CSV table of C-alpha atoms in Angstrom, one decimal:
chain,number,residue,atom,x,y,z
X,18,MET,CA,50.1,-12.6,-14.5
X,19,CYS,CA,47.9,-10.0,-15.0
X,20,PHE,CA,47.5,-6.6,-17.0
X,21,MET,CA,45.7,-3.6,-15.7
X,22,PHE,CA,44.9,-0.5,-16.9
X,23,THR,CA,42.6,2.5,-15.6
X,24,VAL,CA,39.6,3.8,-17.5
X,25,SER,CA,37.1,6.7,-17.4
X,26,PHE,CA,34.8,6.2,-14.0
X,27,MET,CA,37.1,4.7,-11.9
X,28,ALA,CA,36.6,1.1,-13.6
X,29,THR,CA,39.4,-1.0,-14.2
X,30,THR,CA,40.0,-3.9,-16.8
X,31,TYR,CA,42.4,-6.8,-16.3
X,32,ARG,CA,42.8,-10.4,-18.2
X,33,ASN,CA,44.2,-13.3,-16.2
X,34,THR,CA,46.9,-15.4,-17.2
X,35,GLY,CA,45.8,-17.9,-19.6
X,36,SER,CA,42.5,-16.3,-20.6
X,37,VAL,CA,41.8,-14.3,-24.1
X,38,TYR,CA,38.7,-12.3,-22.4
X,39,TRP,CA,39.5,-8.9,-20.4
X,40,PHE,CA,37.5,-8.2,-17.1
X,41,ALA,CA,36.0,-5.3,-15.8
X,42,ARG,CA,36.0,-4.7,-12.2
X,43,PHE,CA,34.0,-1.7,-10.2
X,44,ASN,CA,32.2,-0.8,-7.4
X,45,ASP,CA,28.5,-1.6,-7.2
X,46,ARG,CA,25.5,0.6,-5.8
X,47,THR,CA,26.2,-0.9,-2.2
X,48,GLY,CA,30.4,0.1,-2.5
X,49,LYS,CA,31.5,-3.7,-3.3
X,50,ARG,CA,34.2,-4.1,-5.5
X,51,ILE,CA,32.9,-6.8,-7.9
X,52,SER,CA,34.4,-8.1,-11.4
X,53,ARG,CA,32.7,-9.3,-14.8
X,54,THR,CA,33.7,-10.5,-18.1
X,55,THR,CA,33.5,-8.0,-20.8
X,56,LYS,CA,33.8,-10.9,-23.3
X,57,CYS,CA,36.0,-8.8,-25.2
X,58,ILE,CA,39.3,-9.7,-26.3
X,59,ASP,CA,40.1,-6.3,-27.7
X,60,ARG,CA,41.7,-4.3,-25.1
X,61,LYS,CA,40.2,-0.8,-26.1
X,62,GLN,CA,36.8,-2.4,-26.5
X,63,ALA,CA,37.0,-3.8,-22.9
X,64,LYS,CA,38.0,-0.3,-21.5
X,65,LEU,CA,34.9,0.8,-23.2
X,66,ILE,CA,32.4,-2.0,-22.1
X,67,ALA,CA,33.9,-1.4,-18.6
X,68,ALA,CA,32.7,2.0,-18.2
X,69,SER,CA,29.8,1.1,-19.7
X,70,MET,CA,29.2,-1.4,-16.8
X,71,GLU,CA,30.0,0.9,-14.2
X,72,LEU,CA,27.9,4.1,-15.8
X,73,ASP,CA,24.0,1.3,-15.7
X,74,GLU,CA,25.0,0.1,-12.2
X,75,ARG,CA,25.3,4.1,-11.2
X,76,LYS,CA,22.2,4.8,-12.7
X,77,ALA,CA,20.7,1.6,-11.4
X,78,ALA,CA,21.8,2.9,-7.7
X,79,GLN,CA,20.1,6.2,-8.7
X,80,ALA,CA,16.8,4.4,-9.5
X,81,ALA,CA,17.0,1.9,-6.5
X,82,PRO,CA,18.5,3.8,-3.6
X,83,ASP,CA,20.0,1.9,-1.1
X,84,ILE,CA,17.5,2.0,1.4
X,85,PRO,CA,19.3,0.6,4.4
X,86,GLN,CA,22.0,3.0,3.9
X,87,MET,CA,19.5,6.0,3.6
X,88,LEU,CA,18.3,5.3,7.1
X,89,LEU,CA,21.2,5.3,9.0
X,90,ARG,CA,21.9,8.4,7.3
X,91,SER,CA,19.0,9.8,8.8
X,92,ILE,CA,19.7,8.3,12.1
X,93,GLU,CA,23.4,9.6,11.9
X,94,ILE,CA,21.9,13.0,11.2
X,95,ALA,CA,19.1,12.6,14.2
X,96,GLY,CA,22.4,11.6,16.6
X,97,LEU,CA,24.0,14.5,15.4
X,98,GLU,CA,21.9,17.3,15.9
X,99,LEU,CA,21.2,15.8,19.2
X,100,ARG,CA,24.4,16.1,20.6
X,101,GLN,CA,24.4,19.6,18.9
X,102,GLY,CA,21.4,20.6,21.0
X,103,THR,CA,19.8,21.7,17.6
X,104,LEU,CA,17.2,18.5,17.5
X,105,THR,CA,13.6,19.5,18.6
X,106,VAL,CA,10.6,17.4,18.2
X,107,GLN,CA,9.2,19.0,15.3
X,108,ARG,CA,12.8,18.1,13.5
X,109,ALA,CA,12.7,14.2,14.6
X,110,GLU,CA,9.0,13.7,13.7
X,111,GLU,CA,10.4,15.4,9.9
X,112,LEU,CA,13.0,12.8,10.3
X,113,ILE,CA,11.1,10.2,11.3
X,114,ARG,CA,8.4,10.7,8.4
X,115,GLN,CA,11.1,11.0,6.1
X,116,MET,CA,13.0,7.5,7.2
X,117,VAL,CA,9.0,6.0,6.7
X,118,ARG,CA,8.5,7.5,3.3
X,119,THR,CA,12.7,6.1,2.7
X,120,ALA,CA,11.3,2.5,3.6
X,121,THR,CA,8.0,2.2,2.3
X,122,PRO,CA,8.0,4.5,-1.1
X,123,ASN,CA,5.0,2.9,-2.3
X,124,ALA,CA,2.9,3.3,0.5
X,125,VAL,CA,0.2,5.9,1.1
X,126,ASP,CA,1.1,8.9,2.6
X,127,GLY,CA,0.0,9.1,6.5
X,128,SER,CA,-2.2,11.9,6.2
X,129,PHE,CA,-5.6,12.0,6.7
X,130,ARG,CA,-6.0,13.3,3.1
X,131,ARG,CA,-4.1,11.1,1.1
X,132,PHE,CA,-5.3,8.3,3.6
X,133,SER,CA,-8.9,9.0,2.9
X,134,GLY,CA,-8.6,9.1,-0.8
X,135,ALA,CA,-7.3,5.6,-0.9
X,136,TRP,CA,-10.2,4.7,1.3
X,137,LEU,CA,-12.5,6.2,-1.1
X,138,ASP,CA,-11.0,4.5,-4.1
X,139,ARG,CA,-11.8,1.6,-2.8
X,140,ILE,CA,-15.4,2.3,-2.0
X,141,GLU,CA,-15.7,3.3,-5.6
X,142,GLY,CA,-14.4,-0.3,-6.6
X,143,GLN,CA,-17.1,-1.9,-4.5
X,144,VAL,CA,-19.6,0.5,-6.0
X,145,ARG,CA,-18.5,-0.9,-9.6
X,146,GLN,CA,-18.8,-4.7,-8.0
X,147,GLY,CA,-22.2,-3.7,-7.0
X,148,GLU,CA,-21.7,-4.2,-3.1
X,149,ILE,CA,-23.0,-0.6,-2.5
X,150,SER,CA,-25.3,1.6,-3.7
X,151,SER,CA,-23.5,5.0,-5.7
X,152,HIS,CA,-25.7,7.1,-3.0
X,153,THR,CA,-24.0,5.8,-0.2
X,154,ALA,CA,-20.6,6.5,-2.1
X,155,ASN,CA,-22.1,10.1,-2.4
X,156,CYS,CA,-22.5,10.1,1.7
X,157,TYR,CA,-19.1,8.8,2.2
X,158,ARG,CA,-17.6,11.5,0.2
X,159,ASP,CA,-19.6,14.3,1.4
X,160,ALA,CA,-18.8,13.2,5.4
X,161,VAL,CA,-15.0,13.1,3.8
X,162,LYS,CA,-15.1,16.4,2.4
X,163,HIS,CA,-16.6,18.1,5.6
X,164,PHE,CA,-14.0,16.9,7.6
X,165,ILE,CA,-11.1,17.8,5.3
X,166,ALA,CA,-12.4,21.7,4.9
X,167,PHE,CA,-13.2,21.4,8.9
X,168,LEU,CA,-9.1,20.1,9.7
X,169,GLY,CA,-7.7,22.6,6.6
X,170,ASN,CA,-4.3,22.3,6.7
X,171,LYS,CA,-4.3,19.7,9.5
X,172,ALA,CA,-5.5,17.8,7.0
X,173,ASP,CA,-2.5,17.1,5.6
X,174,GLU,CA,-0.4,16.5,8.9
X,175,PRO,CA,0.2,12.8,10.0
X,176,LEU,CA,-3.0,11.0,11.3
X,177,HIS,CA,-1.0,10.6,14.6
X,178,LYS,CA,-1.4,14.5,14.9
X,179,LEU,CA,-5.4,14.1,15.0
X,180,THR,CA,-6.5,13.8,18.8
X,181,THR,CA,-9.8,13.4,20.3
X,182,SER,CA,-10.4,17.3,21.0
X,183,HIS,CA,-10.1,17.7,17.2
X,184,LEU,CA,-12.7,14.8,16.7
X,185,GLU,CA,-15.0,16.7,19.5
X,186,ALA,CA,-14.5,19.9,18.0
X,187,PHE,CA,-15.7,18.6,14.7
X,188,GLN,CA,-18.5,16.8,16.1
X,189,ASP,CA,-19.7,20.2,17.5
X,190,HIS,CA,-19.1,21.8,13.9
X,191,LEU,CA,-21.2,19.6,12.5
X,192,SER,CA,-23.9,20.0,14.8
X,193,GLU,CA,-24.5,23.5,13.5
X,194,GLY,CA,-27.5,23.6,11.8
X,195,ARG,CA,-28.0,19.5,11.1
X,196,LYS,CA,-30.0,17.1,12.6
X,197,ALA,CA,-28.5,14.6,15.3
X,198,ALA,CA,-28.9,11.4,12.8
X,199,THR,CA,-26.9,13.6,10.2
X,200,VAL,CA,-24.5,14.5,12.3
X,201,ASN,CA,-23.6,11.4,13.6
X,202,TYR,CA,-23.9,9.3,10.2
X,203,HIS,CA,-21.2,11.9,9.0
X,204,PHE,CA,-19.1,11.5,12.2
X,205,ASN,CA,-19.2,7.6,11.8
X,206,VAL,CA,-17.5,7.4,8.4
X,207,ILE,CA,-14.6,9.5,10.0
X,208,LYS,CA,-14.6,6.9,13.0
X,209,ARG,CA,-14.4,4.1,10.6
X,210,ILE,CA,-12.1,5.4,8.7
X,211,LEU,CA,-9.8,6.2,11.5
X,212,GLU,CA,-10.4,2.7,12.5
X,213,THR,CA,-9.1,1.1,9.2
X,214,ALA,CA,-5.6,3.4,9.7
X,215,VAL,CA,-5.6,1.6,13.1
X,216,ASP,CA,-5.7,-1.7,11.4
X,217,LYS,CA,-3.0,-0.9,8.8
X,218,LYS,CA,-0.8,0.0,11.9
X,219,LEU,CA,-0.7,4.0,10.8
X,220,ILE,CA,-2.0,4.9,14.1
X,221,ASP,CA,-1.9,3.5,17.8
X,222,SER,CA,-5.4,4.2,18.7
X,223,ASN,CA,-8.6,5.6,16.6
X,224,PRO,CA,-9.2,9.0,18.5
X,225,ALA,CA,-12.7,9.0,17.5
X,226,LYS,CA,-13.7,6.0,19.3
X,227,PRO,CA,-14.3,7.4,23.1
X,228,ILE,CA,-17.1,10.0,21.5
X,229,ARG,CA,-20.7,9.1,21.8
X,230,GLY,CA,-23.0,10.0,19.1
X,231,LYS,CA,-25.5,12.8,19.5
X,232,SER,CA,-28.8,12.5,21.2
X,233,LYS,CA,-31.6,11.8,18.5
X,234,SER,CA,-34.2,13.8,20.9
X,235,ASP,CA,-34.4,16.0,17.4
X,236,ALA,CA,-34.9,13.4,15.1
X,237,THR,CA,-37.6,14.2,12.5
X,238,GLN,CA,-40.5,12.5,12.3
X,239,ARG,CA,-41.2,10.4,9.5
X,240,THR,CA,-44.8,9.2,7.7
X,241,GLY,CA,-46.0,7.6,4.5
X,242,PHE,CA,-48.3,8.6,2.1
X,243,SER,CA,-52.0,7.6,1.5
X,244,VAL,CA,-53.4,5.6,-1.5
X,245,LEU,CA,-54.8,8.6,-3.1
X,246,GLU,CA,-51.4,10.6,-2.6
X,247,VAL,CA,-49.6,7.9,-4.3
X,248,ARG,CA,-51.9,7.5,-7.2
X,249,LYS,CA,-51.1,11.3,-7.6
X,250,LEU,CA,-47.8,11.0,-7.4
X,251,ILE,CA,-47.6,8.5,-10.4
X,252,GLU,CA,-49.7,10.5,-12.3
X,253,THR,CA,-47.7,13.5,-12.1
X,254,ALA,CA,-44.4,11.4,-12.6
X,255,PRO,CA,-42.1,13.3,-15.6
X,256,SER,CA,-41.4,10.2,-16.9
X,257,ASP,CA,-42.4,6.4,-17.4
X,258,GLU,CA,-38.8,5.7,-15.3
X,259,TRP,CA,-40.1,7.9,-12.4
X,260,LYS,CA,-43.7,6.4,-12.9
X,261,GLY,CA,-42.2,2.7,-12.3
X,262,LEU,CA,-39.8,3.8,-9.7
X,263,ILE,CA,-42.7,5.6,-7.6
X,264,THR,CA,-44.9,2.3,-8.2
X,265,LEU,CA,-42.1,0.1,-6.9
X,266,GLY,CA,-41.0,2.0,-3.9
X,267,ALA,CA,-44.4,1.6,-3.0
X,268,HIS,CA,-44.9,-1.9,-3.6
X,269,THR,CA,-41.7,-3.3,-2.6
X,270,GLY,CA,-40.7,-1.1,0.4
X,271,LEU,CA,-37.2,-0.6,-0.9
X,272,ARG,CA,-34.9,1.9,-0.6
X,273,CYS,CA,-33.7,4.7,-3.2
X,274,GLY,CA,-30.5,2.9,-3.3
X,275,ASP,CA,-31.5,-0.5,-3.9
X,276,LEU,CA,-34.5,0.7,-6.5
X,277,MET,CA,-31.3,2.3,-8.6
X,278,ARG,CA,-29.6,-0.8,-8.5
X,279,LEU,CA,-32.1,-3.1,-9.8
X,280,THR,CA,-32.0,-4.6,-13.1
X,281,THR,CA,-34.1,-7.7,-14.6
X,282,GLY,CA,-31.4,-9.6,-13.4
X,283,ASN,CA,-33.0,-9.1,-9.9
X,284,ILE,CA,-36.3,-10.1,-11.2
X,285,HIS,CA,-37.6,-14.1,-10.5
X,286,GLY,CA,-40.7,-15.0,-11.7
X,287,THR,CA,-43.0,-12.6,-10.0
X,288,SER,CA,-40.7,-11.6,-7.3
X,289,ILE,CA,-37.9,-9.3,-6.8
X,290,GLU,CA,-34.8,-10.8,-5.3
X,291,ILE,CA,-32.0,-8.4,-3.8
X,292,GLN,CA,-29.5,-8.2,-1.1
X,293,THR,CA,-30.2,-4.8,0.8
X,294,SER,CA,-27.3,-2.3,0.5
X,295,LYS,CA,-28.0,-1.0,4.4
X,296,THR,CA,-28.2,-4.1,6.3
X,297,GLY,CA,-26.9,-6.7,4.0
X,298,ALA,CA,-30.2,-9.0,4.2
X,299,VAL,CA,-31.2,-11.0,1.5
X,300,VAL,CA,-35.0,-10.2,0.6
X,301,SER,CA,-37.8,-11.9,-1.8
X,302,ILE,CA,-40.7,-9.6,-2.3
X,303,PRO,CA,-43.6,-10.9,-4.7
X,304,LEU,CA,-44.7,-8.4,-6.9
X,305,THR,CA,-48.1,-7.0,-7.4
X,306,PRO,CA,-49.9,-6.5,-10.4
X,307,PRO,CA,-49.2,-2.8,-11.1
X,308,CYS,CA,-45.5,-4.0,-10.6
X,309,ILE,CA,-45.1,-6.7,-13.2
X,310,SER,CA,-47.3,-4.6,-15.6
X,311,TRP,CA,-44.3,-2.2,-15.5
X,312,LEU,CA,-41.8,-4.4,-15.9
X,313,GLN,CA,-43.0,-6.1,-18.8
X,314,ASN,CA,-40.7,-6.0,-22.1
X,315,ARG,CA,-37.5,-4.2,-20.0
X,316,GLU,CA,-34.0,-5.3,-20.2
X,317,GLY,CA,-30.9,-4.6,-18.0
X,318,ASP,CA,-31.0,-1.6,-16.0
X,319,LEU,CA,-35.0,-0.8,-14.4
X,320,PHE,CA,-33.6,2.8,-14.1
X,321,PRO,CA,-30.8,3.5,-16.7
X,322,SER,CA,-31.9,7.8,-17.1
X,323,ILE,CA,-32.8,8.3,-13.0
X,324,LYS,CA,-29.5,6.8,-11.9
X,325,VAL,CA,-27.1,8.6,-13.7
X,326,VAL,CA,-27.9,12.1,-11.6
X,327,THR,CA,-26.9,12.5,-7.9
X,328,SER,CA,-28.9,11.6,-5.4
X,329,GLY,CA,-29.7,15.3,-4.4
X,330,THR,CA,-31.2,15.3,-7.6
X,331,ILE,CA,-33.4,12.4,-7.0
X,332,SER,CA,-34.4,14.0,-4.0
X,333,ASP,CA,-35.0,17.2,-5.3
X,334,THR,CA,-37.1,15.7,-8.1
X,335,PHE,CA,-39.4,14.0,-6.2
X,336,GLY,CA,-40.0,16.9,-4.0
X,337,ARG,CA,-41.7,18.9,-7.1
X,338,ILE,CA,-43.4,15.8,-7.9
X,339,MET,CA,-44.9,16.4,-4.8
X,340,ARG,CA,-45.5,20.1,-5.0
X,341,LEU,CA,-47.1,19.5,-8.3
X,342,ALA,CA,-49.3,17.0,-7.1
X,343,ASP,CA,-50.4,19.2,-4.1
X,344,ILE,CA,-49.2,16.5,-1.7
X,345,PRO,CA,-47.6,18.8,1.3
X,346,LYS,CA,-43.9,17.8,2.5
X,347,VAL,CA,-45.2,18.1,6.3
X,348,ILE,CA,-48.4,17.0,7.9
X,349,LYS,CA,-49.5,16.8,11.3
X,350,THR,CA,-49.9,13.7,13.1
X,351,ARG,CA,-51.1,12.5,16.3
X,352,THR,CA,-47.8,12.8,17.9
X,353,GLY,CA,-46.8,16.2,16.1
X,354,ASN,CA,-45.2,17.0,12.7
X,355,ALA,CA,-44.2,14.7,10.3
X,356,SER,CA,-42.0,15.4,7.1
X,357,ARG,CA,-42.4,13.1,4.0
X,358,SER,CA,-39.9,12.5,1.1
X,359,PHE,CA,-39.3,9.6,-1.5
X,360,HIS,CA,-38.2,7.3,1.9
X,361,SER,CA,-41.7,7.9,3.0
X,362,LEU,CA,-42.8,5.3,0.2
X,363,ARG,CA,-41.1,2.5,2.6
X,364,HIS,CA,-43.1,3.8,5.3
X,365,THR,CA,-46.5,3.5,2.9
X,366,PHE,CA,-45.6,0.0,1.9
X,367,ALA,CA,-45.1,-1.0,6.2
X,368,SER,CA,-48.2,0.8,7.1
X,369,TRP,CA,-50.4,-0.7,4.0
X,370,LEU,CA,-49.4,-4.3,5.3
X,371,ALA,CA,-49.9,-3.5,9.1
X,372,GLU,CA,-53.4,-1.8,7.8
X,373,ALA,CA,-54.2,-5.0,6.1
X,374,ASP,CA,-53.4,-7.4,9.4
X,375,VAL,CA,-50.6,-8.8,8.3
X,376,HIS,CA,-48.5,-10.3,10.6
X,377,ALA,CA,-45.3,-7.9,11.9
X,378,ASP,CA,-43.0,-11.0,11.6
X,379,VAL,CA,-43.6,-11.3,7.8
X,380,ARG,CA,-43.7,-7.5,7.7
X,381,GLN,CA,-40.4,-7.2,8.9
X,382,ARG,CA,-39.0,-10.0,6.2
X,383,LEU,CA,-40.3,-8.1,3.2
X,384,THR,CA,-38.7,-4.7,4.3
X,385,GLY,CA,-35.7,-6.5,5.4
X,386,HIS,CA,-35.5,-4.7,8.6
X,387,THR,CA,-32.8,-6.8,11.1
X,388,ASP,CA,-35.0,-6.0,14.4
X,389,ALA,CA,-38.6,-5.3,15.4
X,390,LYS,CA,-37.5,-2.2,16.8
X,391,THR,CA,-36.7,-0.7,13.9
X,392,HIS,CA,-39.3,-1.9,11.8
X,393,ALA,CA,-41.7,-0.7,14.2
X,394,ARG,CA,-40.9,2.8,13.2
X,395,TYR,CA,-42.4,1.9,9.7
X,396,SER,CA,-45.8,1.1,10.8
X,397,HIS,CA,-48.1,3.6,11.7
X,398,HIS,CA,-51.1,2.3,12.6
X,399,ASP,CA,-51.7,0.0,16.0
X,400,GLU,CA,-53.5,-3.0,14.2
X,401,ALA,CA,-55.2,-3.6,17.7
X,402,LEU,CA,-56.6,0.2,17.7
X,403,VAL,CA,-58.1,-0.4,14.0
X,404,ARG,CA,-59.6,-3.6,14.8
X,405,ALA,CA,-61.1,-1.7,17.9
X,406,VAL,CA,-62.5,1.3,15.8
X,407,GLY,CA,-63.7,-1.5,13.4
X,408,THR,CA,-66.3,-2.4,15.7
X,409,LEU,CA,-68.2,0.9,16.4
X,410,PRO,CA,-71.8,0.9,14.7
X,411,SER,CA,-72.4,2.8,11.3
X,412,LEU,CA,-73.8,6.2,12.0
C-alpha cells in the first residue's frame, strides 16, 4: 500500500508499505519518469525536497541540453520545410551548420577567420617553445591578415564555400605590386592552413592545392658586403647589441630570426650550435675572435633589447645604419643590379668562405643549406675564375 500526493512542478511523493522514508517521482532531462528517496520521514518536508529535485533536474537539462533530441528536431524541421516546398539550399546549409554546432559545441567554428585564428594560436605556442621564430610567426599573421581583408564577409562563411576561383583571385590580388617570392610565401601560408582544415575533416579538399606558384623571374638579385663595408656597419651601429648582431651575422651566416633566438645556452666552448628555424638543420659554427670577444661575460638572451621589436623595425634600423655608413642599398654587379639588406650578411659569410677556397661541402654545412643549388646562390664568386685571375702578372 502506498500514499501519493501531488506537489508543485508535477513532482509527486509516495511511501512504500513498510518504509519510513518518502520517495520523489519526476521526469528527468530525457523525459523518463524516475524515483529517488528523499530520506525524509516528514511528508511536508518530503514535498519540498521532491520539488527541489525536479528543479535541479530542469536546471541540469538547460545546462546540458539533450543533443540527440535537438539533432532530431533539426531533421524534423528540414523534413517539414521540404514537404511544404520552402526548403532552399541556403536554409539547408543553415540547418546543417546548426546541427554541427549542436553536436560539437566546443569545436572551432568552420569559418576561415575562426579557424585561422585557432591555427595562429597554435603557432604562438610553438614560438613560446622555441620551435619557430617570432619573425616567422609575424609573417604567418601578415598572410592571414591579407587573406581575411581580401575575403571580406566571406571570411566568416563556412570553409567549404571557399573555391579555387577565390584562391586564384587572391593570388592575382597579391601579385599587384609584390615580387613573386612574396606572393608565393603568403599564398603558401594560406594553402598550409587549408590543408590543416582538410586533415581535421572540416573540408573535403584544399581549394588552393591545384594552383601553381608565380614565376620567380622577377626575383631581386642579392649580394653581400665587402670587408670594409662590414667594418663601417659595425662602427655606425647605434648600440652594443647591434654591433654584436652585425658581427655574428657576418661571421656565422645565421639568419636574423635565428640570431634573435640565440642565448648563452647556444654557446658551446668556442662554437655556436643551433637548429635553424627555416630548414630544421642543426649547425655548429666555430666562433671567430671578434665573436668571442663580443660574447664575453654575457648571460641569457644575447639580444634582449632588439628582439622585443618587430621584424619591420629591425629591417628599418639596419637600413638607417647602412645610410649613415654611406653604404648603398643597390649596387651594380656583373649580372645586373643587386639589392642588399641584413640578410646580405649571410651572403657575405658564404662569399668570404668561397674566396678563401673553402670547399663547397664545408660551406654548405656551415650555412645549413639543405641543397647545393640553394647554397650556390649565396657564393657570389667563382673560385676557378678567382684563381685564374690570380695567375696574371703584376703590373
